[in-house]
């Protein structure tokens, strides 16, 4: 037994469209904000049983305080390295959001919290796997692993090591994050992301009686912010956003401390190292103040390497056989694909739903795109 020709596959998934939407509904209606373990674990339990019904071997990686991570493996006929499908179960929406933005299908769009990012991606993986098993007499052409983590939206602190342990054993990593833009481009480059906290210590004094004795931490912070901004180079893709500043106590007190939270983005590992060095060597302009920096580049950039291009070309030829021209895109946001690509494992991202409005009340996935996304994913699992 073997998979049908691409046009047949597409017809099959068109017939499955209603069931794919139903699976998405099931996943969306179980809310799963990253910071509520019980909620993510509830979704994890349902996902385990769905993939378990397909015959996958389920392994639960128990962690605290984040939700558990779910790994599902399927054996393959040939002794190849497995394909690793990578996704996350958590969303950015707090519990109760579902009552304000309930799951619904309207004007060809599915709406609901986390629908595109990335519950539709998990549903697409489910239906692609189901179809491949159906077409191949219950066994994959090559082994497949699926890793669904619980904390991607908050930086993947508890899942990163697991992702980095599984990836090197895989021949390719396919990331179920939403596609880019209305054309549904796959993501062949993602910026690296870093977070830093800058703290300035000065000296408090009465703003009227002892002004000269004070060392103004906020004034020093403003100089540091100017210096930091100078490290940015948007044309090169290096951006620095000081997103939050706190400091001082009241107008008549020279402030003794100030703190800034900083988000940085870079396109290359070289720029990441360079920027990290600059930020961590900031010196106070006022020698009476102290400047302290903590933080790092949390996600290395997903660079458009040979392995990434090879996977994209494969995806493009599969899409072509299905009748469409699959584009590629470079984006500023990071994903867990950044970790696997940085280890040199060929990684292709943006294989989930076509949609938009991620992390907003308007988040949506396009219904009519679901069949060909499922067909693309199935084709990649089979052919990479
Ligand atoms: Zn995501």
CSV table of C-alpha atoms and ligand atoms in Angstrom, one decimal:
chain,number,residue,atom,x,y,z
A,1,UNK,CA,0.0,0.0,0.0
A,2,UNK,CA,1.2,3.5,-0.7
A,3,UNK,CA,-0.1,7.1,-0.7
A,4,UNK,CA,-2.2,8.2,-3.7
A,5,UNK,CA,-1.1,10.8,-6.2
A,6,UNK,CA,-1.1,14.5,-5.0
A,7,UNK,CA,-4.4,15.4,-6.6
A,8,UNK,CA,-6.1,12.4,-4.9
A,9,UNK,CA,-4.5,13.4,-1.6
A,10,UNK,CA,-6.0,16.9,-1.9
A,11,UNK,CA,-9.4,15.4,-2.7
A,12,UNK,CA,-9.2,13.2,0.4
A,13,UNK,CA,-8.4,16.1,2.7
A,14,UNK,CA,-11.2,18.2,1.1
A,15,UNK,CA,-13.5,15.5,2.2
A,16,UNK,CA,-11.9,15.6,5.6
A,17,UNK,CA,-12.3,19.3,6.0
A,18,UNK,CA,-15.3,19.1,8.3
A,19,UNK,CA,-13.5,16.7,10.6
A,20,UNK,CA,-10.4,18.9,10.7
A,21,UNK,CA,-12.5,21.8,11.8
A,22,UNK,CA,-14.1,19.6,14.4
A,23,UNK,CA,-10.7,18.6,15.8
A,24,UNK,CA,-9.7,22.3,15.9
A,25,UNK,CA,-12.9,23.1,17.8
A,26,UNK,CA,-12.1,20.4,20.3
A,27,UNK,CA,-8.6,21.8,20.9
A,28,UNK,CA,-9.6,25.5,21.0
A,29,UNK,CA,-12.5,24.9,23.5
A,30,UNK,CA,-10.0,23.5,26.0
A,31,UNK,CA,-8.3,26.7,27.0
A,32,UNK,CA,-4.6,26.4,27.7
A,33,UNK,CA,-2.7,29.5,28.9
A,34,UNK,CA,1.0,28.8,29.5
A,35,UNK,CA,0.8,29.7,33.2
A,36,UNK,CA,-2.1,27.4,34.2
A,37,UNK,CA,-0.6,23.9,34.4
A,38,UNK,CA,-3.9,22.2,35.1
A,39,UNK,CA,-5.4,23.8,32.0
A,40,UNK,CA,-2.5,22.8,29.6
A,41,UNK,CA,-2.5,19.3,31.1
A,42,UNK,CA,-6.2,19.0,30.4
A,43,UNK,CA,-5.6,19.7,26.8
A,44,UNK,CA,-2.5,17.4,26.9
A,45,UNK,CA,-4.8,14.5,28.2
A,46,UNK,CA,-7.2,15.0,25.2
A,47,UNK,CA,-4.3,15.2,22.7
A,48,UNK,CA,-2.7,12.1,24.2
A,49,UNK,CA,-5.8,10.1,23.7
A,50,UNK,CA,-6.4,11.4,20.1
A,51,UNK,CA,-2.9,10.5,19.0
A,52,UNK,CA,-3.0,7.3,21.1
A,53,UNK,CA,-6.0,6.2,19.1
A,54,UNK,CA,-4.0,6.4,15.9
A,55,UNK,CA,-1.6,3.9,17.4
A,56,UNK,CA,1.2,6.3,18.5
A,57,UNK,CA,3.3,5.5,21.5
A,58,UNK,CA,2.7,8.3,23.9
A,59,UNK,CA,5.2,9.6,26.4
A,60,UNK,CA,4.4,12.3,29.0
A,61,UNK,CA,7.3,14.4,30.2
A,62,UNK,CA,6.2,15.6,33.6
A,63,UNK,CA,7.3,19.1,34.6
A,64,UNK,CA,6.5,21.7,37.2
A,65,UNK,CA,5.2,24.4,37.3
A,66,UNK,CA,4.6,24.4,33.5
A,67,UNK,CA,2.3,21.9,31.9
A,68,UNK,CA,3.6,18.5,30.9
A,69,UNK,CA,5.1,18.0,27.5
A,70,UNK,CA,3.7,15.3,25.2
A,71,UNK,CA,5.8,13.1,22.9
A,72,UNK,CA,4.2,10.7,20.4
A,73,UNK,CA,6.2,8.3,18.3
A,74,UNK,CA,5.2,6.1,15.3
A,75,UNK,CA,7.5,3.5,13.9
A,76,UNK,CA,8.4,3.4,10.2
A,77,UNK,CA,9.0,0.7,7.6
A,78,UNK,CA,12.5,1.9,6.7
A,79,UNK,CA,15.3,2.5,9.1
A,80,UNK,CA,15.6,6.2,8.5
A,81,UNK,CA,16.1,9.0,11.1
A,82,UNK,CA,12.6,10.1,12.2
A,83,UNK,CA,10.9,13.2,11.1
A,84,UNK,CA,10.2,15.4,14.1
A,85,UNK,CA,7.0,17.4,14.2
A,86,UNK,CA,7.3,20.3,16.6
A,87,UNK,CA,4.4,22.2,18.2
A,88,UNK,CA,3.1,23.8,21.4
A,89,UNK,CA,-0.2,23.4,23.3
A,90,UNK,CA,-0.1,26.6,25.2
A,91,UNK,CA,-1.6,29.9,24.2
A,92,UNK,CA,-1.3,33.5,25.4
A,93,UNK,CA,-5.0,33.9,26.3
A,94,UNK,CA,-6.0,33.7,30.0
A,95,UNK,CA,-8.8,31.4,31.2
A,96,UNK,CA,-12.2,32.8,30.4
A,97,UNK,CA,-11.2,34.3,27.0
A,98,UNK,CA,-13.3,31.6,25.3
A,99,UNK,CA,-16.5,33.3,26.6
A,100,UNK,CA,-15.5,36.6,25.0
A,101,UNK,CA,-14.1,35.1,21.7
A,102,UNK,CA,-15.9,31.7,21.4
A,103,UNK,CA,-15.0,29.2,18.8
A,104,UNK,CA,-17.0,29.9,15.7
A,105,UNK,CA,-16.8,29.6,11.9
A,106,UNK,CA,-17.8,32.8,10.1
A,107,UNK,CA,-17.2,33.9,6.5
A,108,UNK,CA,-14.7,31.1,5.8
A,109,UNK,CA,-12.7,31.8,8.9
A,110,UNK,CA,-12.4,29.9,12.2
A,111,UNK,CA,-12.1,32.2,15.2
A,112,UNK,CA,-11.1,31.5,18.8
A,113,UNK,CA,-8.2,31.8,21.2
A,114,UNK,CA,-5.1,30.1,19.9
A,115,UNK,CA,-6.8,28.9,16.8
A,116,UNK,CA,-4.0,29.7,14.4
A,117,UNK,CA,-1.2,29.7,17.0
A,118,UNK,CA,-1.4,26.8,17.0
A,119,UNK,CA,-4.3,24.5,17.7
A,120,UNK,CA,-5.0,24.3,14.0
A,121,UNK,CA,-1.4,23.2,13.5
A,122,UNK,CA,-1.8,20.3,16.0
A,123,UNK,CA,-5.1,19.3,14.3
A,124,UNK,CA,-3.4,19.4,10.8
A,125,UNK,CA,-0.7,17.1,12.2
A,126,UNK,CA,-3.3,14.7,13.5
A,127,UNK,CA,-5.2,14.5,10.2
A,128,UNK,CA,-2.0,14.2,8.1
A,129,UNK,CA,-0.8,11.3,10.3
A,130,UNK,CA,-4.2,9.6,10.2
A,131,UNK,CA,-4.2,9.8,6.4
A,132,UNK,CA,-0.7,8.5,6.0
A,133,UNK,CA,-1.4,5.5,8.2
A,134,UNK,CA,-4.6,4.9,6.3
A,135,UNK,CA,-2.8,5.0,2.9
A,136,UNK,CA,0.2,3.0,4.0
A,137,UNK,CA,-1.5,0.1,5.8
A,138,UNK,CA,-1.0,1.4,9.3
A,139,UNK,CA,2.7,2.0,9.1
A,140,UNK,CA,4.8,5.1,8.1
A,141,UNK,CA,7.4,5.0,5.4
A,142,UNK,CA,9.8,6.3,8.0
A,143,UNK,CA,9.6,6.8,11.8
A,144,UNK,CA,7.8,9.9,13.0
A,145,UNK,CA,8.0,11.8,16.4
A,146,UNK,CA,5.7,14.5,17.5
A,147,UNK,CA,6.7,16.8,20.3
A,148,UNK,CA,4.1,19.2,21.8
A,149,UNK,CA,5.4,21.4,24.5
A,150,UNK,CA,3.5,23.4,27.1
A,151,UNK,CA,5.5,26.6,27.5
A,152,UNK,CA,6.5,28.0,24.0
A,153,UNK,CA,4.6,31.3,24.5
A,154,UNK,CA,6.6,32.0,27.6
A,155,UNK,CA,10.1,31.2,26.3
A,156,UNK,CA,10.2,27.4,26.5
A,157,UNK,CA,12.3,27.3,29.7
A,158,UNK,CA,11.1,23.9,30.7
A,159,UNK,CA,11.0,22.3,27.3
A,160,UNK,CA,14.1,23.7,25.5
A,161,UNK,CA,16.4,20.9,26.7
A,162,UNK,CA,13.8,18.2,25.6
A,163,UNK,CA,13.6,19.8,22.2
A,164,UNK,CA,17.3,20.0,21.9
A,165,UNK,CA,17.7,16.4,23.0
A,166,UNK,CA,15.2,15.0,20.4
A,167,UNK,CA,16.2,17.2,17.5
A,168,UNK,CA,19.7,15.9,16.7
A,169,UNK,CA,18.3,12.4,16.2
A,170,UNK,CA,15.8,13.6,13.6
A,171,UNK,CA,16.4,13.9,9.9
A,172,UNK,CA,14.3,17.0,9.7
A,173,UNK,CA,12.1,19.2,11.9
A,174,UNK,CA,8.7,20.4,10.7
A,175,UNK,CA,7.3,23.2,12.9
A,176,UNK,CA,3.5,23.5,13.2
A,177,UNK,CA,3.5,27.3,13.7
A,178,UNK,CA,1.1,29.3,11.5
A,179,UNK,CA,2.1,30.2,8.0
A,180,UNK,CA,3.1,33.7,7.1
A,181,UNK,CA,0.6,36.1,5.4
A,182,UNK,CA,-2.5,35.4,3.3
A,183,UNK,CA,-0.4,33.4,0.8
A,184,UNK,CA,0.6,31.0,3.5
A,185,UNK,CA,4.3,31.3,3.1
A,186,UNK,CA,6.6,28.9,5.1
A,187,UNK,CA,9.2,30.5,7.4
A,188,UNK,CA,12.8,30.0,6.3
A,189,UNK,CA,14.3,32.6,8.6
A,190,UNK,CA,13.3,33.8,12.1
A,191,UNK,CA,15.1,36.3,14.2
A,192,UNK,CA,16.9,35.4,17.4
A,193,UNK,CA,15.3,36.9,20.5
A,194,UNK,CA,16.9,38.1,23.7
A,195,UNK,CA,15.7,39.6,26.9
A,196,UNK,CA,17.7,41.8,29.2
A,197,UNK,CA,17.2,43.7,32.4
A,198,UNK,CA,19.2,46.8,33.1
A,199,UNK,CA,19.4,48.1,36.6
A,200,UNK,CA,20.9,51.4,37.6
A,201,UNK,CA,21.8,52.3,41.2
A,202,UNK,CA,22.4,55.9,42.2
A,203,UNK,CA,22.0,57.6,45.6
A,204,UNK,CA,18.8,59.1,47.1
A,205,UNK,CA,18.8,62.6,48.5
A,206,UNK,CA,16.3,65.5,49.2
A,207,UNK,CA,15.7,67.2,45.9
A,208,UNK,CA,15.8,70.6,47.7
A,209,UNK,CA,18.1,70.4,50.7
A,210,UNK,CA,20.7,67.9,49.4
A,211,UNK,CA,20.4,67.9,45.7
A,212,UNK,CA,24.2,67.8,45.1
A,213,UNK,CA,24.5,64.7,47.3
A,214,UNK,CA,22.1,62.7,45.2
A,215,UNK,CA,23.0,60.6,42.2
A,216,UNK,CA,20.0,60.4,39.8
A,217,UNK,CA,19.5,56.8,38.7
A,218,UNK,CA,16.8,57.8,36.2
A,219,UNK,CA,19.0,60.4,34.5
A,220,UNK,CA,21.7,57.7,34.3
A,221,UNK,CA,19.2,55.3,32.9
A,222,UNK,CA,18.2,57.8,30.2
A,223,UNK,CA,21.8,57.9,29.1
A,224,UNK,CA,22.0,54.1,29.1
A,225,UNK,CA,18.9,53.9,27.0
A,226,UNK,CA,20.4,56.2,24.4
A,227,UNK,CA,23.6,54.1,24.4
A,228,UNK,CA,21.5,51.0,24.0
A,229,UNK,CA,19.5,52.4,21.1
A,230,UNK,CA,22.8,53.1,19.4
A,231,UNK,CA,23.5,49.4,19.2
A,232,UNK,CA,20.4,48.8,17.0
A,233,UNK,CA,20.8,48.5,13.2
A,234,UNK,CA,17.3,47.9,11.8
A,235,UNK,CA,18.7,47.6,8.2
A,236,UNK,CA,20.7,44.6,9.4
A,237,UNK,CA,17.8,43.3,11.4
A,238,UNK,CA,19.2,44.3,14.8
A,239,UNK,CA,16.5,45.9,16.9
A,240,UNK,CA,16.5,47.0,20.5
A,241,UNK,CA,13.3,47.8,22.3
A,242,UNK,CA,13.3,49.2,25.8
A,243,UNK,CA,9.8,48.2,26.5
A,244,UNK,CA,9.4,49.0,30.2
A,245,UNK,CA,11.1,51.4,32.6
A,246,UNK,CA,10.5,51.9,36.3
A,247,UNK,CA,12.4,54.0,38.9
A,248,UNK,CA,12.3,56.5,41.6
A,249,UNK,CA,9.8,57.1,44.4
A,250,UNK,CA,8.5,60.7,44.3
A,251,UNK,CA,9.2,64.1,42.7
A,252,UNK,CA,11.1,65.6,45.6
A,253,UNK,CA,13.5,62.7,46.0
A,254,UNK,CA,16.6,62.2,43.8
A,255,UNK,CA,15.9,58.6,42.6
A,256,UNK,CA,18.3,55.9,43.9
A,257,UNK,CA,17.3,53.2,41.4
A,258,UNK,CA,15.8,52.6,37.9
A,259,UNK,CA,15.2,49.4,36.0
A,260,UNK,CA,14.6,48.8,32.2
A,261,UNK,CA,13.3,45.7,30.5
A,262,UNK,CA,14.7,45.2,27.0
A,263,UNK,CA,13.8,43.0,24.0
A,264,UNK,CA,16.4,42.5,21.3
A,265,UNK,CA,16.2,40.8,17.9
A,266,UNK,CA,19.0,39.7,15.6
A,267,UNK,CA,19.2,37.9,12.2
A,268,UNK,CA,22.5,36.1,12.6
A,269,UNK,CA,24.4,34.3,15.4
A,270,UNK,CA,27.3,36.6,14.8
A,271,UNK,CA,25.2,39.7,15.4
A,272,UNK,CA,23.8,37.9,18.5
A,273,UNK,CA,27.2,37.5,20.0
A,274,UNK,CA,28.3,41.0,19.2
A,275,UNK,CA,25.2,42.6,20.6
A,276,UNK,CA,25.4,40.5,23.8
A,277,UNK,CA,29.0,41.6,24.3
A,278,UNK,CA,28.0,45.3,23.8
A,279,UNK,CA,25.0,45.2,26.2
A,280,UNK,CA,26.9,43.4,28.9
A,281,UNK,CA,29.8,45.8,28.8
A,282,UNK,CA,27.7,49.0,29.3
A,283,UNK,CA,29.5,51.4,31.6
A,284,UNK,CA,27.9,54.2,33.7
A,285,UNK,CA,28.2,57.7,32.3
A,286,UNK,CA,28.1,59.0,35.8
A,287,UNK,CA,30.8,57.2,37.7
A,288,UNK,CA,28.9,57.6,41.0
A,289,UNK,CA,26.1,55.3,39.6
A,290,UNK,CA,26.3,51.5,39.2
A,291,UNK,CA,25.0,49.8,36.1
A,292,UNK,CA,24.1,46.1,36.2
A,293,UNK,CA,22.9,44.0,33.3
A,294,UNK,CA,21.3,40.5,33.4
A,295,UNK,CA,19.9,38.5,30.5
A,296,UNK,CA,20.9,36.8,27.3
A,297,UNK,CA,19.8,35.9,23.7
A,298,UNK,CA,17.2,33.3,24.7
A,299,UNK,CA,16.4,32.0,21.2
A,300,UNK,CA,19.2,31.9,18.6
A,301,UNK,CA,18.2,33.0,15.1
A,302,UNK,CA,16.8,30.5,12.7
A,303,UNK,CA,19.1,31.2,9.8
A,304,UNK,CA,18.4,30.3,6.2
A,305,UNK,CA,21.0,27.6,6.0
A,306,UNK,CA,21.5,24.9,3.3
A,307,UNK,CA,19.4,22.5,5.3
A,308,UNK,CA,16.6,25.0,5.6
A,309,UNK,CA,16.7,25.7,1.9
A,310,UNK,CA,16.7,22.0,1.0
A,311,UNK,CA,13.5,21.5,3.1
A,312,UNK,CA,11.9,24.5,1.5
A,313,UNK,CA,12.7,23.3,-2.0
A,314,UNK,CA,11.1,19.9,-1.1
A,315,UNK,CA,8.0,21.6,0.3
A,316,UNK,CA,7.8,23.8,-2.8
A,317,UNK,CA,7.9,20.8,-5.2
A,318,UNK,CA,5.2,19.1,-3.1
A,319,UNK,CA,3.0,22.2,-3.2
A,320,UNK,CA,3.6,22.5,-6.9
A,321,UNK,CA,2.3,19.0,-7.4
A,322,UNK,CA,-0.8,20.1,-5.4
A,323,UNK,CA,-1.2,23.1,-7.7
A,324,UNK,CA,0.2,26.0,-5.9
A,325,UNK,CA,3.3,28.1,-5.6
A,326,UNK,CA,4.5,28.0,-2.0
A,327,UNK,CA,6.4,31.1,-1.0
A,328,UNK,CA,8.9,31.6,1.8
A,329,UNK,CA,9.2,34.4,4.4
A,330,UNK,CA,11.6,35.7,7.0
A,331,UNK,CA,10.0,36.9,10.2
A,332,UNK,CA,10.9,38.7,13.4
A,333,UNK,CA,9.3,36.4,15.9
A,334,UNK,CA,11.0,33.3,17.3
A,335,UNK,CA,9.7,29.8,17.8
A,336,UNK,CA,11.1,26.4,19.1
A,337,UNK,CA,12.3,25.9,15.5
A,338,UNK,CA,15.0,28.4,16.4
A,339,UNK,CA,16.5,25.9,18.8
A,340,UNK,CA,16.5,23.0,16.4
A,341,UNK,CA,17.9,25.1,13.5
A,342,UNK,CA,20.7,26.4,15.7
A,343,UNK,CA,21.8,22.7,16.3
A,344,UNK,CA,22.2,22.3,12.5
A,345,UNK,CA,19.1,20.1,12.1
A,346,UNK,CA,17.2,21.0,8.8
A,347,UNK,CA,14.1,22.9,10.0
A,348,UNK,CA,11.1,24.2,8.2
A,349,UNK,CA,8.7,26.5,10.1
A,350,UNK,CA,5.2,27.9,9.3
A,351,UNK,CA,3.7,24.5,8.3
A,352,UNK,CA,0.5,25.1,10.3
A,353,UNK,CA,-2.6,27.0,9.4
A,354,UNK,CA,-3.0,30.0,7.2
A,355,UNK,CA,-4.5,32.7,9.3
A,356,UNK,CA,-3.7,35.9,11.2
A,357,UNK,CA,-4.3,38.1,14.2
A,358,UNK,CA,-2.2,35.8,16.5
A,359,UNK,CA,-2.2,36.9,20.1
A,360,UNK,CA,-5.2,39.2,19.5
A,361,UNK,CA,-9.0,39.1,19.8
A,362,UNK,CA,-9.2,38.7,16.0
A,363,UNK,CA,-7.1,35.5,15.7
A,364,UNK,CA,-8.3,33.3,12.8
A,365,UNK,CA,-7.5,30.4,10.6
A,366,UNK,CA,-8.8,30.1,7.0
A,367,UNK,CA,-11.0,27.1,6.5
A,368,UNK,CA,-10.5,26.6,2.8
A,369,UNK,CA,-6.7,26.4,3.2
A,370,UNK,CA,-6.8,23.4,5.6
A,371,UNK,CA,-6.9,20.6,3.0
A,372,UNK,CA,-3.8,21.7,1.1
A,373,UNK,CA,-1.9,22.5,4.3
A,374,UNK,CA,-2.7,18.9,5.5
A,375,UNK,CA,-1.6,17.6,2.1
A,376,UNK,CA,1.6,19.5,2.2
A,377,UNK,CA,2.4,18.3,5.7
A,378,UNK,CA,1.6,14.7,4.8
A,379,UNK,CA,3.8,15.0,1.7
A,380,UNK,CA,6.7,16.3,3.7
A,381,UNK,CA,6.5,13.7,6.4
A,382,UNK,CA,6.6,11.1,3.6
A,383,UNK,CA,9.3,12.5,1.5
A,384,UNK,CA,11.9,14.3,3.5
B,1,LIG,ZN1,3.1,29.6,18.3
